[in-house]
Amino acid sequence: MAFDYFANPARFLRLANAVLPWCVGATVILLASGLYLGLFVAPADYQQGESVRIMYVHVPAAWMAMFVYTNIAIASVLSLIWRHPLADLAASASAPIGAAFTFLALVTGSLWGKPMWGTWWVWDARLTSVLILFFLYLGHMALTHAFDNPARGAKAAAVLALVGFVNVPIIKFSVDWWNTLHQPASVFRAGGPTIHPDMLWPLIAMALGYTLFYITLLLLRIKSDLIGARLRTLDSLRQDAA
Amino acid sequence: MTGAGGIIARDLKLALRQRSDAVMIVLFFVLTAALFPFGVGPEANQLAAIAPGVIWVTALLAVLLSLERLFLADYEDGSLELMALSPVPLELTVLAKVFAHWLTTGLPLIAAAPLIAILFNMPVSALPILALAMLLGTPTLSLIGAIGAALTLGARRGGVLVPLLVLPLYIPTLIFGVSAVDAALLGFPVRPHLLLLAGILLISLVVSPLAGAAALRQANE
Amino acid sequence: MSAFEARNLACSRVGRRIFAALDFTLPAGGALILRGANGSGKSSLLRVLAGLLAPVGGELHWDGKPVNDDPEAFQDNICYVGHGNAIKPVLTVHENLAFWSKLYPPKSAEGYDDLLDQALETFSLTTLRDVPGRQLSSGQSRRLSLSRLITSPARIWLLDEPSVGLDDVSLKRLEAAIAEHRAGGGMVIAATHTPLDIADADLLLLQDFAPPAIDPELLENSW
């Protein structure tokens, strides 16, 4: 199993070092072209005008918020069943990145809402769901770092992530029930996207760029966590020797 | 099964002999709700309009306040280890403790809720639905709360951590709990709201013992 | 002939290896005393044996079969007395003991009340029977915690510093209880700093199983 193969830290580090430059390059190209297409090439909306361009930052960020949380849930299953340290590292390294994307989605949503709704914040169903997701991220991060024993924090956070993941659809449904004000989904819809291709391409470029940016940060964070753990081991060995 | 019954009986006996705990929770519930008229003004119609929300939000906070006693004392004096080692499956132990917790917090809150409803000028006709919604909703609060309480055992600042973990998960119960009472007040059908509350309760009944037991095993390591 | 065995057991706490390659065999009626400096892993070893803490390596055998085949069935053989006394301040001595003995049911319900009385008598708690837990001294609390051993049907007693706070008379009673348990084929594993008079007990020194110094290559390949 590939997971077992990369379960060796030295091997993982070698692989991460080999992949990282490509990830960085692809991230830069995709984000630059996505932003260029979104801000200069794509047409302005006949109703919303130029402010519609926030969408190219906002919508993929909201997708990432969900995508990263799903990844944390998958890593948590791997951690609880196969008890693998790499899964714990991946989950704890993903959480702040996911929280940052969620925060970005909230802030850009609020900026977009000002010209559209005339107010910074509206308790509309989607913004509210994203806000709750942000709280789930914060809880996960706080629990990860709440214990003197890092392994305990990782395991506890894994249980929380799974409970949260079961709850996400319930929360989503209940918030939708509670208030539906936002426009209906327009990209992922049966019968293909209804959005104009000039608007779709920058969205796809931004989404891919975000994903690669996430992978880049994830690899970097896991790398630094591994090196940090090794330093602590060396430190305790030195103390034992003294 | 006798083992689980023994745990329920013990926790009830403990709660009964430390009555002040349960009384404090109910007092907190009534007192916090009584603050709202000072915040939003004493206008009767306005108070009636926010009554279901105030009752649910304060009930939720009161449950939150009571979660600490669910596992902490047993964790600190070594009882939790002995429960984990006993022939009673830990999942069943979690359920038994949650049930005892609900009997000593959820039920008193349901009993006190009509008092707040009257203080807030809520029509008496909606009281049965309020009681029914709380009967279906407060066990969920205890079940989800147990997960948070178990996960934070041994954590630094466990007390402040629990609300952060648990409150987001309480939102669906809050939404449907309030909407059931609102529907009753406006004369709409209440059944779907109550069914949704029951559905969430059923899911929590499955998830909470599994997650709670996993968390307790981690705490005992 | 039932026996309790540990093979190549290794354990770590907070990411730090505390013992490794630990073996022992305990026959029926045997006793094992764990000795070692603070932090050498006596308590951790007992928690591994009880099934509270997962070892990072090695396995336990009971009756020649790996414990991991059915860990829950194995736990019926264990009575663990840890650091915590698990005594509720608002319950009486008798209520405290009754709760635990119901949770770990004796072999037969017959003579259950007598068994409780006998357990209290063993650690001279009969006169304290209706005293609430909050009024007990630390030595009395320890004795109440130890009285669970008498009501438990378990074959293996795991004792973590059982004699802490005990006076001489109580210590003698504990030693007598241990001797009687072993005479009936029971086994005892105890971690202790104070001398506990247990006839021909094996001694396990934790420092003999201190983990080897980590070589750089191992460090390279460990998380």
XYZ file of C-alpha atoms in Angstrom:
686
model
C 0.000 0.000 0.000
C 1.313 3.416 -0.973
C 0.447 4.739 2.447
C 2.790 2.229 4.088
C 5.520 2.979 1.611
C 5.544 6.687 2.406
C 5.097 5.902 6.075
C 8.860 6.076 6.385
C 9.809 9.651 7.277
C 13.121 9.682 5.424
C 11.402 8.436 2.275
C 8.592 10.910 2.748
C 11.033 13.795 3.100
C 12.891 12.781 -0.070
C 9.625 12.606 -1.992
C 8.385 15.908 -0.575
C 11.642 17.648 -1.532
C 11.407 16.295 -5.062
C 7.776 17.360 -5.533
C 7.890 20.745 -3.812
C 9.558 22.871 -6.571
C 7.016 21.624 -9.132
C 4.153 22.411 -6.783
C 5.445 25.924 -6.190
C 5.883 26.551 -9.927
C 2.431 25.235 -10.821
C 0.833 27.220 -8.002
C 2.365 30.480 -9.227
C 1.401 29.881 -12.870
C -2.169 28.815 -12.088
C -2.889 31.582 -9.595
C -1.344 34.245 -11.838
C -3.286 33.126 -14.915
C -6.476 32.635 -12.893
C -6.257 36.135 -11.440
C -5.402 37.655 -14.820
C -8.300 35.917 -16.552
C -10.668 36.718 -13.723
C -9.736 40.361 -13.230
C -9.025 41.458 -16.834
C -10.423 38.976 -19.367
C -13.711 37.805 -17.901
C -16.701 40.069 -18.594
C -18.261 42.243 -15.916
C -21.720 41.157 -14.760
C -24.618 43.136 -16.259
C -26.207 43.412 -12.811
C -23.304 43.322 -10.357
C -20.769 45.166 -12.520
C -17.066 44.844 -11.685
C -17.723 43.625 -8.144
C -18.573 40.198 -9.544
C -14.810 39.643 -9.901
C -14.567 38.928 -6.166
C -16.213 35.648 -7.105
C -12.932 34.327 -8.556
C -11.324 34.608 -5.152
C -14.400 33.810 -3.084
C -15.984 30.757 -4.681
C -12.835 28.582 -4.969
C -11.937 29.547 -1.379
C -15.303 28.245 -0.214
C -14.716 25.037 -2.171
C -11.286 24.686 -0.534
C -12.809 25.160 2.909
C -14.915 22.052 2.365
C -12.208 20.136 0.473
C -9.607 20.584 3.210
C -12.108 19.615 5.923
C -12.867 16.439 3.969
C -9.150 15.714 3.794
C -8.841 16.147 7.552
C -11.715 13.702 8.051
C -10.033 11.150 5.764
C -6.708 11.604 7.574
C -8.550 11.154 10.883
C -9.965 7.803 9.772
C -6.457 6.697 8.766
C -5.100 7.922 12.084
C -7.719 6.216 14.260
C -7.803 2.899 12.403
C -4.196 2.450 11.261
C -2.721 4.649 13.980
C -0.322 6.215 11.544
C 1.687 9.310 12.598
C 1.728 10.675 9.021
C -2.082 10.890 9.084
C -1.928 12.839 12.364
C 0.658 15.205 10.900
C -1.402 15.693 7.730
C -4.548 16.495 9.739
C -2.900 18.927 12.126
C -0.986 20.609 9.277
C -4.145 20.911 7.149
C -6.344 22.535 9.778
C -4.812 26.044 9.814
C -4.657 26.087 5.993
C -8.319 25.093 5.778
C -9.204 27.677 8.414
C -7.381 30.337 6.384
C -9.332 29.431 3.212
C -12.566 29.496 5.235
C -11.654 32.903 6.617
C -10.843 34.126 3.108
C -14.235 32.886 1.910
C -15.954 34.712 4.769
C -14.117 38.004 4.244
C -14.550 38.018 0.456
C -18.179 36.983 0.886
C -18.676 39.935 3.191
C -16.903 42.304 0.760
C -19.063 40.988 -2.057
C -22.172 41.325 0.070
C -21.649 45.034 0.711
C -22.408 46.187 -2.878
C -24.937 43.390 -3.444
C -26.961 43.500 -0.255
C -25.887 46.905 1.013
C -24.535 45.453 4.227
C -21.348 43.684 5.313
C -23.024 40.666 6.759
C -26.237 38.865 5.942
C -27.335 35.727 7.747
C -27.809 33.945 4.490
C -27.675 30.172 4.477
C -24.330 29.701 2.746
C -22.393 32.370 4.624
C -23.784 31.001 7.876
C -22.722 27.439 7.016
C -19.223 28.662 6.180
C -19.098 30.580 9.460
C -19.981 27.407 11.381
C -17.370 25.490 9.410
C -14.852 28.134 10.486
C -15.808 27.465 14.133
C -15.332 23.724 13.556
C -11.832 24.454 12.260
C -11.033 26.628 15.285
C -12.224 23.903 17.674
C -10.113 21.321 15.872
C -7.008 23.508 16.068
C -7.567 24.377 19.729
C -8.043 20.727 20.682
C -4.945 19.628 18.752
C -2.785 21.937 20.836
C -4.564 21.590 24.180
C -2.518 18.677 25.523
C 1.002 18.366 26.881
C 1.252 15.127 24.930
C 1.016 16.018 21.207
C -0.069 12.466 20.309
C -3.091 12.767 22.602
C -4.059 16.075 20.958
C -3.837 14.541 17.497
C -6.032 11.567 18.456
C -8.623 13.719 20.212
C -8.753 16.089 17.239
C -9.249 13.099 14.934
C -12.345 12.021 16.864
C -13.637 15.601 16.795
C -13.023 15.916 13.054
C -15.067 12.788 12.368
C -17.928 13.904 14.610
C -17.800 17.284 12.866
C -17.774 15.660 9.451
C -20.919 13.673 10.267
C -22.447 16.951 11.391
C -21.513 19.090 8.388
C -24.415 17.869 6.191
C -26.814 18.177 9.127
C -25.639 21.715 9.834
C -25.824 22.575 6.139
C -29.349 21.203 5.861
C -30.570 22.897 9.024
C -29.109 26.256 8.045
C -30.656 25.967 4.560
C -33.968 25.167 6.176
C -33.507 28.078 8.529
C -32.885 30.619 5.843
C -32.515 30.505 2.098
C -31.638 33.832 0.586
C -28.596 33.173 -1.551
C -28.891 32.498 -5.273
C -29.074 28.787 -6.249
C -25.956 26.833 -7.174
C -24.887 27.613 -10.717
C -21.658 25.701 -11.386
C -22.282 22.173 -10.128
C -25.664 21.389 -11.538
C -27.142 18.469 -13.417
C -27.033 19.174 -17.167
C -23.660 20.910 -17.073
C -22.569 24.364 -15.959
C -24.772 27.276 -17.000
C -22.014 29.783 -16.394
C -20.294 31.462 -19.371
C -16.956 29.806 -20.365
C -15.127 33.152 -19.986
C -16.112 33.069 -16.340
C -15.665 29.311 -15.883
C -11.993 29.118 -16.943
C -10.656 31.591 -14.390
C -12.696 29.784 -11.723
C -11.136 26.442 -12.655
C -7.636 27.954 -12.779
C -8.117 29.523 -9.359
C -9.494 26.297 -7.862
C -6.547 24.274 -9.177
C -4.136 26.989 -8.059
C -5.605 26.964 -4.546
C -5.389 23.167 -4.433
C -1.712 23.179 -5.401
C -1.065 26.018 -2.979
C -2.648 23.836 -0.270
C -0.482 20.853 -1.229
C 2.637 23.037 -1.200
C 1.863 24.437 2.251
C 0.881 21.004 3.541
C 4.187 19.452 2.462
C 6.136 22.361 3.942
C 4.276 22.161 7.249
C 4.668 18.389 7.542
C 8.362 18.786 6.733
C 8.889 21.365 9.441
C 6.848 19.309 11.931
C 9.031 16.289 11.201
C 12.209 18.266 11.661
C 10.837 19.786 14.854
C 9.985 16.340 16.246
C 13.462 15.119 15.419
C 15.002 18.094 17.208
C 12.932 17.360 20.297
C 14.042 13.706 20.247
C 17.690 14.755 19.950
C 17.168 17.237 22.751
C 15.725 14.633 25.101
C 18.543 12.225 24.193
C 21.076 14.903 25.053
C 19.342 15.501 28.372
C 19.376 11.757 29.078
C 23.076 11.656 28.345
C 23.820 14.622 30.604
C -27.264 -4.443 31.495
C -27.232 -4.590 35.298
C -23.835 -2.919 35.125
C -25.200 0.030 33.133
C -28.148 0.238 35.538
C -25.680 0.372 38.413
C -23.869 3.309 36.794
C -27.130 5.212 36.261
C -28.176 4.531 39.855
C -24.811 5.679 41.192
C -24.729 8.884 39.150
C -28.290 9.698 40.218
C -27.394 9.063 43.843
C -24.328 11.315 43.503
C -26.416 14.069 41.885
C -29.093 13.749 44.548
C -26.605 14.064 47.406
C -24.930 17.019 45.692
C -28.274 18.606 44.900
C -26.800 22.071 44.749
C -25.226 21.282 41.343
C -28.550 20.621 39.605
C -30.212 23.525 41.423
C -27.433 25.868 40.254
C -27.965 24.839 36.647
C -31.695 25.609 36.793
C -31.016 28.895 38.593
C -28.520 29.836 35.904
C -31.132 29.002 33.252
C -33.838 31.207 34.795
C -31.499 34.020 35.758
C -29.843 34.280 32.342
C -33.214 34.294 30.605
C -34.405 36.980 33.005
C -31.569 39.240 31.807
C -33.025 39.555 28.301
C -35.882 41.943 29.147
C -33.226 44.310 30.543
C -31.318 43.999 27.286
C -34.134 44.325 24.765
C -36.766 46.197 26.778
C -39.956 45.055 28.534
C -42.311 45.405 25.560
C -44.633 42.372 25.834
C -45.019 41.532 22.121
C -41.307 41.725 21.488
C -40.556 39.464 24.451
C -43.143 36.948 23.255
C -41.515 36.951 19.824
C -38.040 36.134 21.144
C -39.188 33.766 23.915
C -38.570 30.437 22.091
C -35.094 31.537 21.056
C -34.195 32.808 24.522
C -35.392 29.605 26.178
C -33.409 27.409 23.802
C -30.218 29.462 23.857
C -30.150 29.707 27.645
C -31.015 26.005 28.016
C -28.103 25.243 25.720
C -25.740 27.363 27.817
C -27.016 25.768 31.022
C -26.308 22.292 29.635
C -22.874 23.490 28.590
C -22.209 24.622 32.145
C -23.143 21.196 33.527
C -20.983 19.135 31.179
C -17.905 19.283 33.361
C -19.354 17.047 36.052
C -20.140 14.338 33.469
C -16.673 12.748 33.443
C -14.168 15.024 35.184
C -14.539 13.789 38.785
C -14.464 10.154 37.630
C -11.400 10.903 35.530
C -9.531 12.535 38.373
C -10.190 9.919 41.062
C -9.446 6.904 38.842
C -13.067 5.725 38.532
C -13.001 6.114 34.767
C -10.134 3.625 34.427
C -12.022 1.057 36.460
C -15.133 1.618 34.356
C -13.106 1.153 31.182
C -11.705 -2.139 32.523
C -15.070 -3.473 33.715
C -17.093 -6.019 31.731
C -19.594 -3.274 30.819
C -18.701 -2.030 27.308
C -17.416 1.535 27.488
C -19.963 2.655 24.872
C -22.756 1.492 27.179
C -21.076 3.235 30.114
C -21.105 6.498 28.132
C -24.805 6.060 27.341
C -25.600 5.306 30.985
C -23.739 8.361 32.226
C -25.341 10.575 29.580
C -28.779 9.283 30.546
C -28.122 10.073 34.214
C -26.827 13.496 33.191
C -29.963 14.200 31.172
C -32.209 13.121 34.057
C -30.437 15.588 36.347
C -30.090 18.537 33.934
C -32.349 18.138 30.882
C -35.451 17.216 32.864
C -35.145 20.046 35.418
C -34.622 22.492 32.527
C -37.795 21.237 30.834
C -39.629 21.684 34.117
C -38.340 25.245 34.501
C -38.972 26.313 30.888
C -42.694 27.121 31.315
C -41.738 29.613 34.020
C -39.583 31.532 31.555
C -42.279 31.214 28.879
C -44.738 32.917 31.215
C -42.226 35.610 32.186
C -41.811 36.304 28.472
C -45.529 36.494 27.813
C -45.462 33.486 25.481
C -48.974 32.108 24.728
C -49.738 29.151 26.971
C -51.051 27.188 23.975
C -47.465 26.638 22.749
C -46.249 25.192 26.059
C -46.951 21.521 25.213
C -44.967 21.840 21.974
C -42.139 23.607 23.823
C -42.010 20.740 26.328
C -42.141 18.135 23.562
C -39.402 19.857 21.541
C -37.200 20.085 24.636
C -37.920 16.448 25.435
C -36.551 15.530 22.008
C -33.781 18.136 21.926
C -32.168 18.210 25.363
C -31.020 14.535 25.239
C -29.127 15.474 22.061
C -27.450 18.309 23.967
C -26.283 15.837 26.642
C -25.146 13.303 24.038
C -23.113 15.767 21.956
C -21.851 17.475 25.095
C -20.522 14.144 26.360
C -18.231 13.930 23.337
C -16.795 17.367 24.082
C -16.449 16.614 27.794
C -14.666 13.318 27.092
C -12.336 14.798 24.462
C -11.095 17.571 26.769
C -10.251 15.370 29.785
C -6.691 16.122 30.788
C -6.475 19.133 28.472
C -5.083 22.476 29.515
C -7.995 24.922 29.911
C -10.485 22.091 29.350
C -13.336 24.220 30.657
C -13.063 26.943 28.011
C -12.376 24.412 25.297
C -15.687 22.552 25.641
C -17.918 25.417 24.400
C -15.690 25.887 21.356
C -16.035 22.209 20.441
C -19.661 21.703 21.333
C -21.560 24.886 20.462
C -21.210 24.618 16.646
C -22.586 21.075 16.876
C -25.569 22.324 18.904
C -26.786 24.633 16.117
C -29.100 22.150 14.291
C -30.852 21.279 17.564
C -31.220 24.969 18.331
C -32.650 25.712 14.873
C -35.286 22.981 14.900
C -36.059 23.404 18.593
C -36.905 27.064 18.046
C -38.668 26.507 14.718
C -40.967 23.898 16.294
C -42.161 26.375 18.915
C -42.403 29.188 16.358
C -44.508 26.958 14.118
C -46.821 26.194 17.016
C -47.160 29.904 17.789
C -47.960 30.770 14.147
C -50.326 27.826 13.693
C -48.156 25.967 11.172
C -47.636 22.171 11.312
C -45.097 21.240 14.009
C -44.624 17.618 13.006
C -41.723 18.077 10.560
C -39.744 20.107 13.107
C -40.279 17.505 15.814
C -39.407 14.675 13.433
C -36.160 16.422 12.508
C -35.325 16.857 16.201
C -36.015 13.144 16.691
C -33.812 12.313 13.697
C -30.907 14.313 15.107
C -31.434 12.581 18.450
C -31.227 9.161 16.767
C -27.992 10.076 14.961
C -26.508 11.396 18.213
C -27.531 8.186 19.983
C -25.288 6.298 17.562
C -22.396 8.750 17.225
C -22.032 9.864 20.830
C -21.336 6.474 22.504
C -18.820 5.567 19.786
C -16.971 8.890 19.828
C -17.317 9.278 23.601
C -15.899 5.828 24.316
C -13.013 6.430 21.891
C -12.276 9.724 23.648
C -12.398 8.118 27.105
C -9.984 5.393 25.994
C -7.585 8.102 24.809
C -7.949 9.922 28.130
C -7.141 6.735 30.065
C -3.939 6.022 28.134
C -1.669 -24.738 33.926
C -2.491 -21.105 33.380
C 0.283 -18.590 33.121
C 0.600 -14.925 32.339
C 3.406 -14.016 29.971
C 4.852 -10.869 28.476
C 7.009 -11.181 25.370
C 9.278 -8.471 24.031
C 7.070 -5.726 25.461
C 7.929 -2.103 24.632
C 6.228 1.054 25.786
C 6.578 4.785 25.269
C 5.031 7.808 26.944
C 4.729 11.230 25.335
C 6.822 10.058 22.409
C 9.601 8.762 24.606
C 10.543 5.083 24.865
C 10.567 4.011 28.519
C 11.191 0.284 28.345
C 11.786 -2.268 25.625
C 12.334 -6.011 25.134
C 10.635 -6.764 28.434
C 9.793 -10.420 29.116
C 8.392 -12.248 32.093
C 6.446 -15.412 32.823
C 4.184 -15.616 35.831
C 2.864 -19.091 36.739
C -0.331 -19.679 38.695
C 0.253 -18.703 42.305
C 3.212 -16.556 41.301
C 4.078 -13.033 42.376
C 6.106 -10.400 40.603
C 7.476 -7.281 42.249
C 8.308 -4.332 39.967
C 11.168 -2.159 41.111
C 12.721 0.881 39.512
C 13.445 4.555 39.914
C 10.691 7.158 39.489
C 9.755 7.388 35.846
C 11.273 4.020 34.982
C 7.875 2.794 33.804
C 6.445 0.693 36.664
C 3.026 2.312 36.471
C 3.100 2.271 32.670
C 3.892 -1.437 32.684
C 0.947 -2.109 34.986
C -1.310 -0.028 32.722
C -0.110 -1.981 29.693
C -0.828 -5.248 31.519
C -4.291 -3.999 32.487
C -5.041 -3.028 28.890
C -5.365 0.702 29.560
C -2.255 1.598 27.601
C -1.398 0.078 24.229
C 2.200 -1.171 24.055
C 4.256 0.021 21.071
C 5.628 -3.502 20.629
C 5.445 -7.043 21.927
C 2.505 -9.034 23.208
C 0.878 -10.585 26.247
C -0.163 -14.207 26.545
C -2.670 -15.776 28.890
C -2.962 -19.567 28.999
C -0.626 -19.692 26.015
C -2.991 -17.631 23.839
C -2.318 -14.037 22.782
C -4.361 -11.606 24.849
C -5.040 -9.551 21.707
C -7.213 -12.360 20.319
C -9.924 -11.350 22.763
C -8.804 -8.461 24.959
C -12.225 -7.999 26.560
C -12.481 -11.612 27.717
C -8.986 -11.332 29.155
C -9.924 -8.266 31.187
C -12.214 -10.437 33.319
C -8.994 -11.890 34.761
C -7.703 -8.514 35.915
C -8.248 -6.551 39.084
C -6.348 -3.289 38.887
C -5.671 -1.020 41.856
C -4.071 2.123 40.479
C -3.003 5.432 41.953
C -6.555 6.754 42.125
C -8.721 5.242 44.836
C -11.969 5.777 42.876
C -13.863 6.704 46.028
C -16.827 9.067 45.871
C -16.891 11.506 48.791
C -20.692 11.462 49.149
C -21.085 7.673 49.095
C -20.503 5.585 52.215
C -17.716 3.035 52.448
C -20.177 0.226 51.853
C -21.859 1.994 48.900
C -18.504 2.681 47.271
C -17.454 -0.954 47.502
C -20.897 -2.247 46.484
C -20.865 -0.155 43.307
C -17.539 -1.509 42.119
C -18.307 -5.100 43.049
C -21.545 -4.871 41.045
C -19.640 -3.534 38.067
C -17.188 -6.425 38.378
C -19.674 -9.133 39.303
C -18.407 -11.968 41.533
C -18.664 -15.497 40.151
C -21.991 -16.184 41.848
C -24.605 -13.856 43.276
C -24.939 -16.223 46.220
C -23.412 -14.926 49.423
C -22.812 -11.548 47.791
C -23.577 -9.534 50.925
C -21.316 -11.800 52.969
C -18.559 -11.271 50.432
C -18.809 -7.497 50.823
C -18.715 -7.792 54.602
C -15.747 -10.116 54.353
C -13.922 -7.654 52.082
C -14.518 -4.810 54.539
C -13.408 -7.051 57.417
C -10.216 -8.009 55.570
C -9.049 -4.398 55.628
C -10.679 -3.633 59.028
C -13.239 -1.259 57.560
C -16.286 -2.850 59.197
C -16.648 -0.075 61.751
C -16.388 2.547 59.011
C -19.083 0.856 56.923
C -21.537 3.783 56.926
C -19.001 6.606 56.970
C -19.046 8.782 53.820
C -15.941 8.694 51.662
C -15.090 12.327 52.322
C -14.359 11.550 55.993
C -11.785 8.857 55.289
C -8.083 9.423 55.876
C -5.741 8.671 52.987
C -4.759 5.316 54.533
C -8.416 4.367 55.025
C -9.177 5.355 51.424
C -6.364 3.123 50.268
C -7.737 0.234 52.298
C -11.200 0.725 50.789
C -9.663 0.719 47.323
C -7.784 -2.499 48.136
C -10.937 -4.178 49.455
C -12.142 -4.364 45.840
C -9.568 -7.148 45.424
C -11.502 -9.404 47.778
C -14.843 -9.063 45.982
C -13.322 -9.368 42.519
C -13.299 -12.790 40.875
C -10.122 -11.867 38.937
C -7.112 -14.189 38.920
C -4.495 -11.486 38.358
C -4.069 -8.622 40.800
C -2.262 -5.564 39.427
C -1.235 -3.295 42.283
C 0.324 0.127 41.847
C 2.004 1.165 45.089
C -0.624 -0.678 47.157
C 0.977 0.078 50.489
C 1.024 3.879 50.221
C -0.320 5.357 53.452
C -0.948 1.996 55.124
C -0.070 1.501 58.801
C 1.782 -1.636 59.966
C -1.369 -3.546 60.859
C -2.961 -2.853 57.467
C 0.258 -3.766 55.713
C 0.222 -7.163 57.426
C -3.396 -7.647 56.376
C -2.542 -6.825 52.763
C 0.328 -9.300 52.854
C -2.002 -11.951 54.287
C -4.616 -11.235 51.603
C -1.974 -11.584 48.902
C -0.731 -14.873 50.383
C -4.281 -16.258 50.488
C -4.976 -15.173 46.911
C -1.820 -16.921 45.718
C -2.591 -20.056 47.687
C -5.781 -20.311 45.618
C -3.797 -20.108 42.368
C -4.068 -16.331 41.954
C -1.255 -14.138 40.708
C -0.003 -10.775 41.896
C 2.023 -8.127 40.114
C 2.874 -5.161 42.309
C 4.924 -2.027 41.837
C 6.257 -0.839 45.148
C 8.977 1.202 46.769
C 8.329 0.091 50.332
C 9.278 -3.422 51.389
C 6.284 -5.701 50.986
C 6.714 -9.155 52.473
C 5.651 -11.519 49.723
C 7.058 -15.021 49.916
C 9.374 -16.047 47.053
C 8.254 -13.315 44.692
C 10.150 -12.709 41.482
C 11.785 -9.350 41.165
C 11.620 -7.356 37.931
C 14.001 -4.423 37.758
C 12.801 -1.901 35.189
C 16.309 -0.547 34.639
C 17.220 -3.915 33.074
C 14.844 -3.077 30.248
C 15.810 0.534 29.664
C 15.626 1.238 25.917
C 18.894 1.185 23.993
C 20.369 4.512 22.997
C 18.874 5.529 19.661
C 21.282 5.234 16.778
C 21.143 7.927 14.077
C 19.734 5.599 11.466
C 16.804 4.669 13.685
C 16.221 8.353 14.361
C 16.141 8.975 10.625
C 13.366 6.412 10.222
C 11.178 7.167 13.215
C 8.438 9.758 13.503
